[in-house]
Coordinates of C-alpha atoms in Angstrom, one line a residue:
K1 CA 86.1 -14.2 -22.3
G2 CA 87.4 -12.0 -25.1
P3 CA 88.9 -8.5 -25.0
A4 CA 87.4 -5.7 -23.0
G5 CA 85.1 -8.1 -21.1
A6 CA 83.3 -9.4 -24.2
L7 CA 81.7 -12.8 -23.8
T8 CA 82.2 -15.6 -26.3
P9 CA 79.1 -17.3 -27.7
T10 CA 79.8 -20.2 -25.3
D11 CA 79.0 -18.3 -22.2
F12 CA 76.9 -15.2 -23.4
M13 CA 73.7 -17.1 -22.6
A14 CA 74.9 -17.9 -19.0
T15 CA 74.8 -14.3 -17.7
S16 CA 72.1 -11.7 -17.7
R17 CA 74.6 -8.8 -17.0
P18 CA 75.9 -7.4 -20.2
R19 CA 79.6 -6.4 -20.3
P20 CA 80.9 -3.1 -21.6
Y21 CA 81.6 -4.0 -25.1
P22 CA 80.5 -1.4 -27.7
V23 CA 78.8 -3.0 -30.7
E24 CA 80.5 -0.6 -33.1
E25 CA 84.0 -1.8 -32.2
E26 CA 85.6 -4.8 -33.7
P27 CA 87.4 -7.3 -31.4
E28 CA 91.1 -7.6 -31.7
F29 CA 92.9 -11.0 -31.5
R30 CA 95.8 -11.2 -29.2
A31 CA 98.8 -13.5 -29.5
D32 CA 97.8 -15.3 -26.3
R33 CA 94.5 -16.3 -27.9
A34 CA 94.3 -19.6 -29.5
P35 CA 94.1 -19.4 -33.4
P36 CA 90.9 -20.5 -34.9
A37 CA 90.8 -24.3 -35.7
A38 CA 91.2 -25.5 -39.2
A39 CA 88.0 -25.6 -41.1
P40 CA 86.9 -29.1 -41.9
R41 CA 86.7 -30.3 -45.4
G42 CA 83.6 -31.6 -47.0
A43 CA 80.3 -30.6 -48.7
L44 CA 79.0 -29.0 -45.5
A45 CA 82.1 -26.9 -44.8
A46 CA 82.3 -25.9 -48.5
G47 CA 78.7 -24.7 -48.4
K48 CA 77.6 -27.1 -51.2
A49 CA 74.9 -28.5 -49.0
S50 CA 73.4 -25.1 -48.0
H51 CA 70.5 -25.1 -50.6
L52 CA 69.4 -28.6 -49.5
I53 CA 69.7 -27.6 -45.7
T54 CA 67.8 -24.4 -46.4
A55 CA 65.0 -26.1 -48.3
T56 CA 64.7 -28.8 -45.5
V57 CA 64.5 -26.3 -42.7
A58 CA 62.1 -24.1 -44.6
F59 CA 59.7 -27.1 -45.2
F60 CA 59.7 -28.0 -41.5
C61 CA 59.1 -24.4 -40.5
V62 CA 56.1 -24.0 -42.8
R63 CA 54.7 -27.5 -42.2
F64 CA 55.1 -27.7 -38.4
V65 CA 55.2 -24.1 -37.3
S66 CA 53.7 -21.7 -39.7
L67 CA 50.6 -23.7 -40.7
P68 CA 49.6 -24.5 -37.1
M69 CA 50.3 -20.9 -36.0
C70 CA 48.6 -19.2 -38.9
G71 CA 45.0 -19.6 -37.5
H72 CA 46.0 -18.2 -34.1
L73 CA 47.8 -15.2 -35.9
T74 CA 44.8 -14.6 -38.1
R75 CA 42.4 -14.4 -35.2
A76 CA 44.8 -12.0 -33.4
L77 CA 45.1 -9.7 -36.3
E78 CA 41.3 -9.7 -36.8
A79 CA 40.9 -8.4 -33.3
M80 CA 43.4 -5.6 -33.6
W81 CA 43.5 -4.8 -37.4
P82 CA 42.5 -1.1 -38.1
A83 CA 39.3 -0.7 -40.0
A84 CA 40.9 1.8 -42.3
L85 CA 43.3 -1.0 -43.6
R86 CA 40.8 -3.6 -44.2
P87 CA 40.0 -2.6 -47.8
Y88 CA 43.6 -3.2 -48.5
L89 CA 44.3 -6.3 -46.5
D90 CA 41.7 -8.2 -44.5
P91 CA 43.2 -11.0 -42.3
A92 CA 39.9 -12.9 -42.5
Q93 CA 40.0 -13.0 -46.3
D94 CA 43.6 -12.6 -47.2
D95 CA 44.9 -15.8 -45.5
T96 CA 47.7 -16.2 -48.0
A97 CA 49.2 -12.9 -46.9
V98 CA 48.9 -13.8 -43.3
L99 CA 50.6 -17.2 -44.0
M100 CA 53.5 -15.5 -45.7
G101 CA 53.9 -13.2 -42.7
C102 CA 53.7 -16.1 -40.4
S103 CA 56.3 -18.0 -42.4
A104 CA 58.7 -15.1 -42.2
L105 CA 58.2 -14.7 -38.4
S106 CA 58.5 -18.5 -37.6
A107 CA 61.6 -18.8 -39.8
Y108 CA 63.3 -16.0 -37.9
L109 CA 62.3 -17.4 -34.5
V110 CA 63.0 -21.0 -35.2
V111 CA 66.2 -20.7 -37.3
A112 CA 67.9 -17.4 -36.2
V113 CA 66.7 -16.9 -32.6
G114 CA 66.6 -20.7 -31.8
L115 CA 68.8 -23.0 -33.9
C116 CA 71.6 -20.7 -34.9
S117 CA 71.8 -19.1 -31.5
L118 CA 72.3 -22.6 -30.0
L119 CA 74.9 -23.3 -32.6
D120 CA 76.8 -20.1 -31.8
C121 CA 77.2 -21.3 -28.2
H122 CA 79.2 -24.3 -29.3
P123 CA 82.7 -23.6 -30.2
E124 CA 82.9 -26.8 -32.4
A125 CA 80.2 -25.4 -34.7
H126 CA 82.3 -22.3 -35.4
R127 CA 84.6 -24.5 -37.6
Y128 CA 81.7 -24.8 -40.1
K129 CA 80.9 -21.0 -40.0
T130 CA 82.4 -18.3 -42.2
Q131 CA 84.5 -16.1 -39.8
G132 CA 83.3 -18.2 -36.9
H133 CA 86.4 -17.3 -34.8
R134 CA 85.2 -13.7 -34.9
S135 CA 81.7 -14.6 -33.4
I136 CA 81.9 -12.5 -30.2
F137 CA 78.9 -10.7 -29.0
T138 CA 77.3 -10.0 -25.6
W139 CA 73.8 -10.7 -24.2
D140 CA 72.9 -7.0 -24.7
Q141 CA 73.8 -7.2 -28.4
W142 CA 71.8 -10.4 -28.8
T143 CA 68.6 -9.0 -27.3
R144 CA 69.1 -5.8 -29.3
A145 CA 69.3 -7.8 -32.5
V146 CA 66.2 -9.8 -31.6
A147 CA 64.2 -6.6 -30.6
V148 CA 65.1 -5.0 -34.0
G149 CA 64.4 -8.0 -36.1
L150 CA 61.0 -8.6 -34.5
S151 CA 60.2 -4.9 -34.9
N152 CA 61.0 -5.1 -38.5
I153 CA 59.0 -8.2 -39.2
L154 CA 55.9 -7.3 -37.1
L155 CA 55.7 -3.6 -37.6
F156 CA 57.6 -2.2 -40.6
S157 CA 57.1 -5.1 -43.2
W158 CA 53.6 -4.1 -43.7
F159 CA 54.8 -0.9 -45.5
A160 CA 56.1 -3.2 -48.2
T161 CA 53.7 -6.1 -48.2
I162 CA 50.4 -4.2 -48.3
P163 CA 51.2 -2.2 -51.5
A164 CA 52.6 -5.4 -53.2
W165 CA 49.5 -7.4 -52.1
Q166 CA 47.2 -4.8 -53.6
L167 CA 49.3 -4.7 -56.8
Q168 CA 49.0 -8.4 -57.2
R169 CA 45.2 -8.4 -56.4
R170 CA 44.6 -5.7 -59.0
G171 CA 46.4 -7.8 -61.8
G172 CA 49.7 -5.8 -61.7
G173 CA 51.8 -8.8 -60.5
S174 CA 53.0 -11.8 -62.5
G175 CA 50.4 -14.3 -63.3
A176 CA 46.6 -14.4 -62.9
W177 CA 45.2 -14.2 -59.3
D178 CA 43.0 -17.2 -59.8
T179 CA 45.5 -19.5 -61.8
P180 CA 44.8 -23.1 -60.8
L181 CA 47.5 -24.8 -58.8
S182 CA 49.9 -26.7 -61.0
L183 CA 53.1 -28.4 -59.8
P184 CA 55.2 -27.6 -63.0
N185 CA 54.1 -23.9 -62.9
E186 CA 54.7 -23.6 -59.1
L187 CA 58.3 -25.1 -59.6
A188 CA 59.0 -22.7 -62.4
C189 CA 57.7 -19.7 -60.4
F190 CA 59.8 -20.9 -57.4
A191 CA 63.0 -21.0 -59.6
V192 CA 62.2 -17.5 -61.0
H193 CA 61.6 -16.2 -57.4
V194 CA 64.9 -17.5 -56.2
V195 CA 66.7 -15.5 -59.0
T196 CA 64.4 -12.5 -58.4
I197 CA 65.3 -12.3 -54.7
D198 CA 69.1 -12.8 -55.3
V199 CA 69.3 -10.2 -58.1
W200 CA 67.1 -7.7 -56.1
F201 CA 69.1 -8.1 -53.0
Y202 CA 72.4 -7.7 -54.7
V203 CA 71.4 -4.5 -56.5
T204 CA 69.9 -2.9 -53.4
H205 CA 72.8 -4.0 -51.3
R206 CA 75.3 -2.5 -53.7
A207 CA 73.3 0.7 -53.8
L208 CA 73.3 0.8 -49.9
H209 CA 77.1 0.8 -50.0
L210 CA 77.2 4.2 -51.8
P211 CA 78.6 6.7 -49.3
L212 CA 75.4 8.7 -48.5
L213 CA 73.1 5.6 -48.3
Y214 CA 75.7 3.7 -46.2
K215 CA 76.1 6.6 -43.7
W216 CA 72.4 7.2 -43.1
I217 CA 70.9 3.8 -43.6
H218 CA 73.2 0.7 -44.0
K219 CA 75.8 1.5 -41.4
F220 CA 73.3 0.4 -38.7
H221 CA 73.3 -3.1 -40.1
H222 CA 77.1 -3.4 -40.0
A223 CA 77.2 -2.9 -36.3
F224 CA 77.7 -6.7 -36.3
K225 CA 81.1 -7.3 -37.8
A226 CA 81.0 -11.0 -38.5
P227 CA 78.1 -12.9 -40.0
A228 CA 75.4 -13.8 -37.4
A229 CA 72.0 -15.3 -38.2
I230 CA 70.5 -13.4 -35.3
A231 CA 71.5 -10.1 -37.1
C232 CA 70.1 -11.1 -40.6
V233 CA 67.2 -8.5 -40.3
Y234 CA 69.1 -6.2 -37.8
A235 CA 68.6 -3.3 -40.2
N236 CA 67.2 0.1 -40.7
P237 CA 63.5 -0.1 -41.5
I238 CA 64.0 1.3 -44.9
E239 CA 66.7 -1.1 -45.8
F240 CA 64.5 -3.9 -44.4
C241 CA 61.4 -3.0 -46.5
V242 CA 63.3 -2.3 -49.6
G243 CA 66.2 -4.7 -49.6
N244 CA 64.9 -7.7 -47.6
V245 CA 61.2 -7.6 -48.1
G246 CA 61.1 -6.1 -51.6
G247 CA 62.6 -9.1 -53.4
V248 CA 60.3 -11.5 -51.6
V249 CA 57.1 -9.6 -52.5
L250 CA 58.1 -9.0 -56.1
G251 CA 57.1 -12.6 -56.9
P252 CA 56.2 -14.5 -59.0

């Protein structure tokens, strides 16, 4: 156990009683605590394999989770989708948009909520993680991060995706709507998309660190002091729609 009754990732799953550890406070390290183990050397520890790992995990998420789940999600959306929104996005016809939302949801559930949370429970895995020795959070903080993340993905993401979807359908996006599928073209679009996401996220993130925007919007995200996958979309809805979703829906 850490200071002030905080639970380490090893045992935070083992209890359903959250301890009094304010999320805004950063844990202090005492002399009686063992120093973090030296980080191992190699491609994995250096982050050189991150793109390959990300691509592999993304493929399996889409192939074995998103595609099988897309039909069920489409039928659920058809039953509850407001009639006033159907001219802008119809789940029965706009299956590509539903698949994109399904992919985002499955990636968060499988990677952040599932895989990375399990890794956070194993101290040995912290040697491969940036600031892994600071990964201290409680069950209450974990459930709060999941609740905010799912709320952003399921509820607030539509404020960014529907306008972008309409812009693309009306010819305002990059490329024609009915462009035939071509592997070289798709690979080129994928490469441009990666750069677009990185540049957009960098610019919006820098802007959110301006004093006024940080105080009213971005400070909420920094409640988690160390990098944690579970908190990747733990953000104010405005920040989530503009910074996280904005770069993705810009295309191509």
